[in-house]
Amino acid sequence: MDTSPRRFVILALGLVGGLVFTIGLFNYLVDPYGLFGQNRVGIYISAEREFKSSQVQRYPHDALVVGNSRMAMIPVADLKGFKFFNAGFGGGNAEEAYYFLNRFAHKQKLVILGVELGQGDPPSPKGDIFAPPTLTSTLNNLLSLKTVEYSVKTLYSHFTGVPVTLRDDGSFDAKPWFERWDKPDPAHLAFVVEKLGSGYWNYKGASKFPMVYYTRIAECLRERGIICVVVVPPLYEVVASRLRDASAMAKYQAWRSRLQTIFPLVVDLSTSPYCAEENFFKDDPVHFKPEAGVRMLNTEVIPVAERAAKGR
């Protein structure tokens, strides 16, 4: 009996199996997303949600900062009174904040929740993206060629001295942001300010923006005995100046009242002195600088949490 075809098949399967195993082992050991706790060189890719949902379970902390990229920019190692983990996400919304806190906020003492002025639930809910991974999703990650690409990029970035994207405490490394956005470009800045401001200046009121997920967040944290302080971050001065007008303030009154009803501890800095232009990147009127965020939380927000803790 001629066994050469069988030998060929066995050899081919062996080679394929070996290649698959090698790819999986390589991706597991480099761990570019930080999913498996094997990453020893740092996160160099856009993997906030994957990394933070794993790292929050490993990093020792007793407080969380939650919100969008403006909160993610704050280096939580410089915050006082608590040991923080930064759980802010680029483009983060109320639904993501709820599911993250529902999964990972259990024994913390404090959650600082960033809520943008006028923000409600996202228009298109996506469900619980932080649910535990299935065997299928884990294998897809380990054996994906995209993960191989990210693994190679991670090693290359590490050995060529590229700054990490995310620190161990979840904070975004702002150095590349300074290099790109802290340079004057008046024309571009004016364009972005007008685009940013129009959304706030033309706000129609809170009636069309449900706040179901914020209500769920408040209930979840209250049941677990975790203090929650909401901070409404400052807007760029040119935007904020027009919102200080009585008619503009009136548009947001219903929203502010609803937010205060849901969360008793609210620090609204949206039109405060923190809106000063020097607190923002020169060509980015959306994100305040890391040191401004640290000063804001240390001075205005954390003392509120400390008073609430003493009053228990």
mmCIF file of C-alpha atoms in Angstrom:
data_model
loop_
_atom_site.group_PDB
_atom_site.id
_atom_site.type_symbol
_atom_site.label_atom_id
_atom_site.label_comp_id
_atom_site.label_asym_id
_atom_site.label_seq_id
_atom_site.Cartn_x
_atom_site.Cartn_y
_atom_site.Cartn_z
ATOM 1 C CA MET A 1 0.000 0.000 0.000
ATOM 2 C CA ASP A 2 1.376 3.398 -1.004
ATOM 3 C CA THR A 3 1.516 5.551 2.104
ATOM 4 C CA SER A 4 3.077 8.618 0.487
ATOM 5 C CA PRO A 5 -0.212 10.576 0.277
ATOM 6 C CA ARG A 6 -0.872 9.862 3.945
ATOM 7 C CA ARG A 7 2.636 10.946 4.866
ATOM 8 C CA PHE A 8 2.197 14.099 2.840
ATOM 9 C CA VAL A 9 -1.078 14.906 4.614
ATOM 10 C CA ILE A 10 0.433 14.238 8.053
ATOM 11 C CA LEU A 11 3.472 16.344 7.198
ATOM 12 C CA ALA A 12 1.276 19.181 5.901
ATOM 13 C CA LEU A 13 -0.967 19.070 8.965
ATOM 14 C CA GLY A 14 2.098 19.034 11.177
ATOM 15 C CA LEU A 15 3.571 22.062 9.462
ATOM 16 C CA VAL A 16 0.264 23.945 9.628
ATOM 17 C CA GLY A 17 -0.233 22.972 13.257
ATOM 18 C CA GLY A 18 3.300 24.069 14.105
ATOM 19 C CA LEU A 19 2.804 27.385 12.335
ATOM 20 C CA VAL A 20 -0.495 28.004 14.127
ATOM 21 C CA PHE A 21 1.061 27.102 17.476
ATOM 22 C CA THR A 22 4.023 29.408 16.817
ATOM 23 C CA ILE A 23 1.739 32.304 15.904
ATOM 24 C CA GLY A 24 -0.407 31.755 18.980
ATOM 25 C CA LEU A 25 2.612 31.489 21.292
ATOM 26 C CA PHE A 26 4.217 34.595 19.786
ATOM 27 C CA ASN A 27 1.051 36.673 20.226
ATOM 28 C CA TYR A 28 0.537 35.308 23.741
ATOM 29 C CA LEU A 29 4.050 36.164 24.890
ATOM 30 C CA VAL A 30 4.127 39.647 23.329
ATOM 31 C CA ASP A 31 0.494 40.249 24.340
ATOM 32 C CA PRO A 32 0.128 43.586 22.493
ATOM 33 C CA TYR A 33 -3.352 44.228 23.931
ATOM 34 C CA GLY A 34 -2.309 43.390 27.488
ATOM 35 C CA LEU A 35 -5.066 40.786 27.719
ATOM 36 C CA PHE A 36 -3.114 37.928 29.259
ATOM 37 C CA GLY A 37 -0.799 39.681 31.680
ATOM 38 C CA GLN A 38 2.260 38.660 29.664
ATOM 39 C CA ASN A 39 3.132 42.062 28.190
ATOM 40 C CA ARG A 40 6.461 43.220 29.642
ATOM 41 C CA VAL A 41 7.325 45.986 27.192
ATOM 42 C CA GLY A 42 4.263 48.254 27.260
ATOM 43 C CA ILE A 43 1.175 49.073 25.212
ATOM 44 C CA TYR A 44 1.968 50.740 21.890
ATOM 45 C CA ILE A 45 -1.315 50.288 20.015
ATOM 46 C CA SER A 46 -4.797 51.721 20.335
ATOM 47 C CA ALA A 47 -6.134 49.134 22.773
ATOM 48 C CA GLU A 48 -7.657 51.129 25.608
ATOM 49 C CA ARG A 49 -10.717 48.998 26.141
ATOM 50 C CA GLU A 50 -8.923 45.659 25.859
ATOM 51 C CA PHE A 51 -5.996 46.710 28.037
ATOM 52 C CA LYS A 52 -7.895 48.545 30.757
ATOM 53 C CA SER A 53 -10.517 45.853 31.250
ATOM 54 C CA SER A 54 -7.663 43.422 31.969
ATOM 55 C CA GLN A 55 -5.236 45.759 33.735
ATOM 56 C CA VAL A 56 -7.843 47.080 36.180
ATOM 57 C CA GLN A 57 -7.990 43.578 37.641
ATOM 58 C CA ARG A 58 -4.213 43.475 38.138
ATOM 59 C CA TYR A 59 -3.264 47.014 39.109
ATOM 60 C CA PRO A 60 -3.629 47.780 42.862
ATOM 61 C CA HIS A 61 -5.972 50.734 43.357
ATOM 62 C CA ASP A 62 -8.838 51.960 45.506
ATOM 63 C CA ALA A 63 -10.316 54.589 43.176
ATOM 64 C CA LEU A 64 -11.248 54.961 39.510
ATOM 65 C CA VAL A 65 -11.311 57.854 37.064
ATOM 66 C CA VAL A 66 -13.901 57.167 34.371
ATOM 67 C CA GLY A 67 -14.935 59.120 31.287
ATOM 68 C CA ASN A 68 -13.808 59.950 27.778
ATOM 69 C CA SER A 69 -10.383 60.899 26.387
ATOM 70 C CA ARG A 70 -10.356 64.154 28.345
ATOM 71 C CA MET A 71 -10.343 62.157 31.575
ATOM 72 C CA ALA A 72 -7.990 59.534 30.104
ATOM 73 C CA MET A 73 -5.383 62.276 29.627
ATOM 74 C CA ILE A 74 -5.096 62.839 33.394
ATOM 75 C CA PRO A 75 -2.007 61.144 34.950
ATOM 76 C CA VAL A 76 -3.673 59.595 37.966
ATOM 77 C CA ALA A 77 -0.360 58.918 39.735
ATOM 78 C CA ASP A 78 -0.327 62.638 40.589
ATOM 79 C CA LEU A 79 -3.755 62.616 42.241
ATOM 80 C CA LYS A 80 -3.963 62.854 46.012
ATOM 81 C CA GLY A 81 -5.826 60.983 48.707
ATOM 82 C CA PHE A 82 -6.437 57.716 46.846
ATOM 83 C CA LYS A 83 -4.592 55.295 44.583
ATOM 84 C CA PHE A 84 -6.280 55.678 41.229
ATOM 85 C CA PHE A 85 -6.643 53.631 38.072
ATOM 86 C CA ASN A 86 -7.579 55.583 34.949
ATOM 87 C CA ALA A 87 -10.515 53.936 33.176
ATOM 88 C CA GLY A 88 -11.164 56.730 30.689
ATOM 89 C CA PHE A 89 -11.644 55.798 27.020
ATOM 90 C CA GLY A 90 -11.303 57.771 23.830
ATOM 91 C CA GLY A 91 -14.873 58.437 22.703
ATOM 92 C CA GLY A 92 -16.161 56.883 25.914
ATOM 93 C CA ASN A 93 -19.869 57.181 26.668
ATOM 94 C CA ALA A 94 -22.345 56.498 29.461
ATOM 95 C CA GLU A 95 -23.099 52.957 28.329
ATOM 96 C CA GLU A 96 -19.437 51.929 28.336
ATOM 97 C CA ALA A 97 -18.914 53.579 31.714
ATOM 98 C CA TYR A 98 -21.825 51.634 33.166
ATOM 99 C CA TYR A 99 -20.715 48.244 31.883
ATOM 100 C CA PHE A 100 -17.113 48.836 32.939
ATOM 101 C CA LEU A 101 -18.149 49.856 36.457
ATOM 102 C CA ASN A 102 -20.683 47.063 36.705
ATOM 103 C CA ARG A 103 -17.930 44.560 35.885
ATOM 104 C CA PHE A 104 -14.960 46.010 37.727
ATOM 105 C CA ALA A 105 -16.066 48.433 40.468
ATOM 106 C CA HIS A 106 -16.597 46.364 43.594
ATOM 107 C CA LYS A 107 -14.314 47.278 46.484
ATOM 108 C CA GLN A 108 -13.067 50.705 45.460
ATOM 109 C CA LYS A 109 -13.656 53.662 47.744
ATOM 110 C CA LEU A 110 -14.262 56.241 45.041
ATOM 111 C CA VAL A 111 -15.260 56.721 41.416
ATOM 112 C CA ILE A 112 -14.690 60.065 39.715
ATOM 113 C CA LEU A 113 -16.985 60.106 36.710
ATOM 114 C CA GLY A 114 -16.454 62.644 33.932
ATOM 115 C CA VAL A 115 -19.735 63.690 32.313
ATOM 116 C CA GLU A 116 -19.671 66.132 29.413
ATOM 117 C CA LEU A 117 -22.040 69.106 29.551
ATOM 118 C CA GLY A 118 -25.424 68.050 28.154
ATOM 119 C CA GLN A 119 -24.387 64.416 27.675
ATOM 120 C CA GLY A 120 -26.946 61.613 27.831
ATOM 121 C CA ASP A 121 -27.137 58.019 26.642
ATOM 122 C CA PRO A 122 -25.486 57.092 23.329
ATOM 123 C CA PRO A 123 -27.912 56.973 20.387
ATOM 124 C CA SER A 124 -26.894 53.421 19.424
ATOM 125 C CA PRO A 125 -26.197 51.138 22.414
ATOM 126 C CA LYS A 126 -23.693 48.352 21.764
ATOM 127 C CA GLY A 127 -24.202 46.165 24.811
ATOM 128 C CA ASP A 128 -21.662 44.879 27.313
ATOM 129 C CA ILE A 129 -18.326 45.004 25.486
ATOM 130 C CA PHE A 130 -16.550 44.108 28.747
ATOM 131 C CA ALA A 131 -18.161 40.686 29.119
ATOM 132 C CA PRO A 132 -15.622 37.917 29.782
ATOM 133 C CA PRO A 133 -13.988 36.665 26.569
ATOM 134 C CA THR A 134 -15.186 33.407 25.102
ATOM 135 C CA LEU A 135 -12.882 30.620 23.972
ATOM 136 C CA THR A 136 -13.638 31.567 20.377
ATOM 137 C CA SER A 137 -12.772 35.246 20.869
ATOM 138 C CA THR A 138 -9.573 34.318 22.709
ATOM 139 C CA LEU A 139 -8.439 31.995 19.923
ATOM 140 C CA ASN A 140 -9.364 34.602 17.309
ATOM 141 C CA ASN A 141 -7.133 37.071 19.108
ATOM 142 C CA LEU A 142 -4.216 34.698 19.541
ATOM 143 C CA LEU A 143 -4.271 33.422 15.973
ATOM 144 C CA SER A 144 -5.147 36.667 14.199
ATOM 145 C CA LEU A 145 -2.710 38.079 11.657
ATOM 146 C CA LYS A 146 -3.762 41.528 12.868
ATOM 147 C CA THR A 147 -2.494 40.560 16.324
ATOM 148 C CA VAL A 148 0.758 39.410 14.711
ATOM 149 C CA GLU A 149 1.045 42.853 13.118
ATOM 150 C CA TYR A 150 0.453 44.505 16.488
ATOM 151 C CA SER A 151 2.918 42.175 18.200
ATOM 152 C CA VAL A 152 5.622 43.104 15.693
ATOM 153 C CA LYS A 153 4.746 46.796 16.055
ATOM 154 C CA THR A 154 4.916 46.477 19.841
ATOM 155 C CA LEU A 155 8.398 44.937 19.789
ATOM 156 C CA TYR A 156 9.659 47.363 17.163
ATOM 157 C CA SER A 157 8.314 50.371 19.083
ATOM 158 C CA HIS A 158 9.840 49.149 22.320
ATOM 159 C CA PHE A 159 13.308 48.547 20.906
ATOM 160 C CA THR A 160 13.352 51.831 18.957
ATOM 161 C CA GLY A 161 12.416 53.912 21.995
ATOM 162 C CA VAL A 162 8.880 54.918 21.008
ATOM 163 C CA PRO A 163 6.865 56.105 24.067
ATOM 164 C CA VAL A 164 4.141 53.749 25.292
ATOM 165 C CA THR A 165 0.529 54.617 24.582
ATOM 166 C CA LEU A 166 -0.777 53.677 28.020
ATOM 167 C CA ARG A 167 0.834 53.551 31.438
ATOM 168 C CA ASP A 168 0.355 50.709 33.926
ATOM 169 C CA ASP A 169 -2.208 52.807 35.836
ATOM 170 C CA GLY A 170 -4.303 53.238 32.684
ATOM 171 C CA SER A 171 -3.313 56.865 32.057
ATOM 172 C CA PHE A 172 -2.696 57.985 28.493
ATOM 173 C CA ASP A 173 0.888 59.054 27.830
ATOM 174 C CA ALA A 174 0.442 62.650 26.666
ATOM 175 C CA LYS A 175 3.995 63.232 25.380
ATOM 176 C CA PRO A 176 3.101 62.443 21.741
ATOM 177 C CA TRP A 177 0.023 64.641 22.138
ATOM 178 C CA PHE A 178 2.174 67.593 23.177
ATOM 179 C CA GLU A 179 4.445 67.027 20.203
ATOM 180 C CA ARG A 180 1.538 66.992 17.767
ATOM 181 C CA TRP A 181 -1.039 69.402 19.209
ATOM 182 C CA ASP A 182 0.779 71.907 21.399
ATOM 183 C CA LYS A 183 1.910 74.017 18.457
ATOM 184 C CA PRO A 184 0.077 77.177 17.342
ATOM 185 C CA ASP A 185 -2.095 76.877 14.244
ATOM 186 C CA PRO A 186 -4.640 79.726 14.451
ATOM 187 C CA ALA A 187 -6.604 78.769 11.336
ATOM 188 C CA HIS A 188 -7.064 75.146 12.375
ATOM 189 C CA LEU A 189 -7.832 76.150 15.964
ATOM 190 C CA ALA A 190 -10.555 78.555 14.842
ATOM 191 C CA PHE A 191 -12.104 75.848 12.648
ATOM 192 C CA VAL A 192 -12.171 73.303 15.494
ATOM 193 C CA VAL A 193 -13.497 75.836 18.010
ATOM 194 C CA GLU A 194 -16.387 76.742 15.697
ATOM 195 C CA LYS A 195 -17.194 73.087 15.088
ATOM 196 C CA LEU A 196 -16.931 72.234 18.785
ATOM 197 C CA GLY A 197 -18.834 75.280 19.940
ATOM 198 C CA SER A 198 -21.766 74.886 17.572
ATOM 199 C CA GLY A 199 -22.803 71.687 19.314
ATOM 200 C CA TYR A 200 -22.963 73.463 22.671
ATOM 201 C CA TRP A 201 -24.308 76.795 21.461
ATOM 202 C CA ASN A 202 -27.151 75.122 19.534
ATOM 203 C CA TYR A 203 -28.094 72.725 22.325
ATOM 204 C CA LYS A 204 -31.871 72.238 22.417
ATOM 205 C CA GLY A 205 -32.288 70.964 25.946
ATOM 206 C CA ALA A 206 -32.219 67.656 27.810
ATOM 207 C CA SER A 207 -35.647 66.281 26.880
ATOM 208 C CA LYS A 208 -34.337 64.283 23.914
ATOM 209 C CA PHE A 209 -31.365 62.823 25.796
ATOM 210 C CA PRO A 210 -32.267 59.981 28.166
ATOM 211 C CA MET A 211 -29.896 59.315 31.060
ATOM 212 C CA VAL A 212 -30.701 55.678 31.750
ATOM 213 C CA TYR A 213 -27.081 54.539 31.964
ATOM 214 C CA TYR A 214 -26.127 57.297 34.381
ATOM 215 C CA THR A 215 -29.023 56.216 36.575
ATOM 216 C CA ARG A 216 -27.759 52.643 36.438
ATOM 217 C CA ILE A 217 -24.248 53.775 37.345
ATOM 218 C CA ALA A 218 -25.517 55.670 40.371
ATOM 219 C CA GLU A 219 -27.616 52.722 41.553
ATOM 220 C CA CYS A 220 -24.782 50.229 41.015
ATOM 221 C CA LEU A 221 -22.230 52.252 42.972
ATOM 222 C CA ARG A 222 -24.686 53.127 45.726
ATOM 223 C CA GLU A 223 -25.544 49.432 46.233
ATOM 224 C CA ARG A 224 -21.817 48.639 46.511
ATOM 225 C CA GLY A 225 -21.095 51.483 48.918
ATOM 226 C CA ILE A 226 -18.754 53.311 46.526
ATOM 227 C CA ILE A 227 -18.681 57.098 46.614
ATOM 228 C CA CYS A 228 -19.217 58.677 43.205
ATOM 229 C CA VAL A 229 -18.305 62.270 42.414
ATOM 230 C CA VAL A 230 -19.296 63.538 38.987
ATOM 231 C CA VAL A 231 -17.161 66.202 37.357
ATOM 232 C CA VAL A 232 -18.394 68.169 34.367
ATOM 233 C CA PRO A 233 -15.037 69.078 32.757
ATOM 234 C CA PRO A 234 -14.188 72.616 31.631
ATOM 235 C CA LEU A 235 -14.796 73.759 28.073
ATOM 236 C CA TYR A 236 -12.388 75.859 26.064
ATOM 237 C CA GLU A 237 -12.764 79.534 27.037
ATOM 238 C CA VAL A 238 -14.081 80.714 23.661
ATOM 239 C CA VAL A 239 -16.832 78.091 23.869
ATOM 240 C CA ALA A 240 -17.519 78.568 27.568
ATOM 241 C CA SER A 241 -17.780 82.367 27.337
ATOM 242 C CA ARG A 242 -20.930 82.176 25.222
ATOM 243 C CA LEU A 243 -22.478 79.609 27.545
ATOM 244 C CA ARG A 244 -22.281 81.979 30.517
ATOM 245 C CA ASP A 245 -25.051 84.054 28.984
ATOM 246 C CA ALA A 246 -28.333 83.680 30.900
ATOM 247 C CA SER A 247 -30.258 82.330 27.897
ATOM 248 C CA ALA A 248 -27.559 79.744 27.169
ATOM 249 C CA MET A 249 -27.380 78.699 30.823
ATOM 250 C CA ALA A 250 -31.152 78.227 30.837
ATOM 251 C CA LYS A 251 -30.917 75.618 28.064
ATOM 252 C CA TYR A 252 -28.799 73.426 30.309
ATOM 253 C CA GLN A 253 -30.730 73.966 33.530
ATOM 254 C CA ALA A 254 -32.978 70.928 33.096
ATOM 255 C CA TRP A 255 -29.986 68.741 32.273
ATOM 256 C CA ARG A 256 -28.060 69.984 35.290
ATOM 257 C CA SER A 257 -31.052 69.379 37.545
ATOM 258 C CA ARG A 258 -31.441 65.808 36.266
ATOM 259 C CA LEU A 259 -27.746 65.120 36.737
ATOM 260 C CA GLN A 260 -27.860 66.471 40.293
ATOM 261 C CA THR A 261 -30.886 64.295 41.034
ATOM 262 C CA ILE A 262 -29.075 61.178 39.840
ATOM 263 C CA PHE A 263 -25.721 62.018 41.443
ATOM 264 C CA PRO A 264 -25.830 64.076 44.660
ATOM 265 C CA LEU A 265 -22.130 64.931 44.345
ATOM 266 C CA VAL A 266 -21.557 66.998 41.191
ATOM 267 C CA VAL A 267 -18.707 69.429 40.527
ATOM 268 C CA ASP A 268 -19.595 71.475 37.447
ATOM 269 C CA LEU A 269 -16.484 73.104 35.990
ATOM 270 C CA SER A 270 -17.859 73.494 32.470
ATOM 271 C CA THR A 271 -17.752 77.306 32.524
ATOM 272 C CA SER A 272 -15.305 77.760 35.402
ATOM 273 C CA PRO A 273 -11.905 79.526 35.470
ATOM 274 C CA TYR A 274 -10.392 76.164 34.433
ATOM 275 C CA CYS A 275 -11.661 77.013 30.932
ATOM 276 C CA ALA A 276 -8.700 79.379 30.489
ATOM 277 C CA GLU A 277 -6.983 78.846 27.145
ATOM 278 C CA GLU A 278 -3.585 78.195 28.723
ATOM 279 C CA ASN A 279 -5.021 75.024 30.286
ATOM 280 C CA PHE A 280 -5.579 73.517 26.825
ATOM 281 C CA PHE A 281 -3.247 72.392 24.048
ATOM 282 C CA LYS A 282 -2.439 75.224 21.645
ATOM 283 C CA ASP A 283 -4.062 73.505 18.676
ATOM 284 C CA ASP A 284 -6.540 71.276 20.510
ATOM 285 C CA PRO A 285 -9.426 73.106 22.226
ATOM 286 C CA VAL A 286 -11.012 69.824 23.298
ATOM 287 C CA HIS A 287 -8.382 68.374 25.630
ATOM 288 C CA PHE A 288 -7.071 70.202 28.666
ATOM 289 C CA LYS A 289 -3.448 69.544 29.547
ATOM 290 C CA PRO A 290 -2.610 66.751 32.006
ATOM 291 C CA GLU A 291 -1.355 69.151 34.686
ATOM 292 C CA ALA A 292 -4.600 71.135 34.451
ATOM 293 C CA GLY A 293 -6.587 67.938 34.934
ATOM 294 C CA VAL A 294 -4.508 66.989 37.966
ATOM 295 C CA ARG A 295 -4.940 70.433 39.512
ATOM 296 C CA MET A 296 -8.666 70.365 38.806
ATOM 297 C CA LEU A 297 -9.249 66.997 40.468
ATOM 298 C CA ASN A 298 -6.918 67.610 43.411
ATOM 299 C CA THR A 299 -8.376 71.034 44.167
ATOM 300 C CA GLU A 300 -12.055 70.781 43.257
ATOM 301 C CA VAL A 301 -13.128 67.147 43.108
ATOM 302 C CA ILE A 302 -11.184 64.939 45.510
ATOM 303 C CA PRO A 303 -11.924 67.209 48.527
ATOM 304 C CA VAL A 304 -15.645 66.642 47.831
ATOM 305 C CA ALA A 305 -15.051 62.881 47.958
ATOM 306 C CA GLU A 306 -13.039 63.158 51.163
ATOM 307 C CA ARG A 307 -15.793 65.161 52.872
ATOM 308 C CA ALA A 308 -18.362 62.615 51.739
ATOM 309 C CA ALA A 309 -16.238 59.779 53.120
ATOM 310 C CA LYS A 310 -15.898 61.519 56.490
ATOM 311 C CA GLY A 311 -19.654 62.089 56.616
ATOM 312 C CA ARG A 312 -20.470 58.401 56.411
#
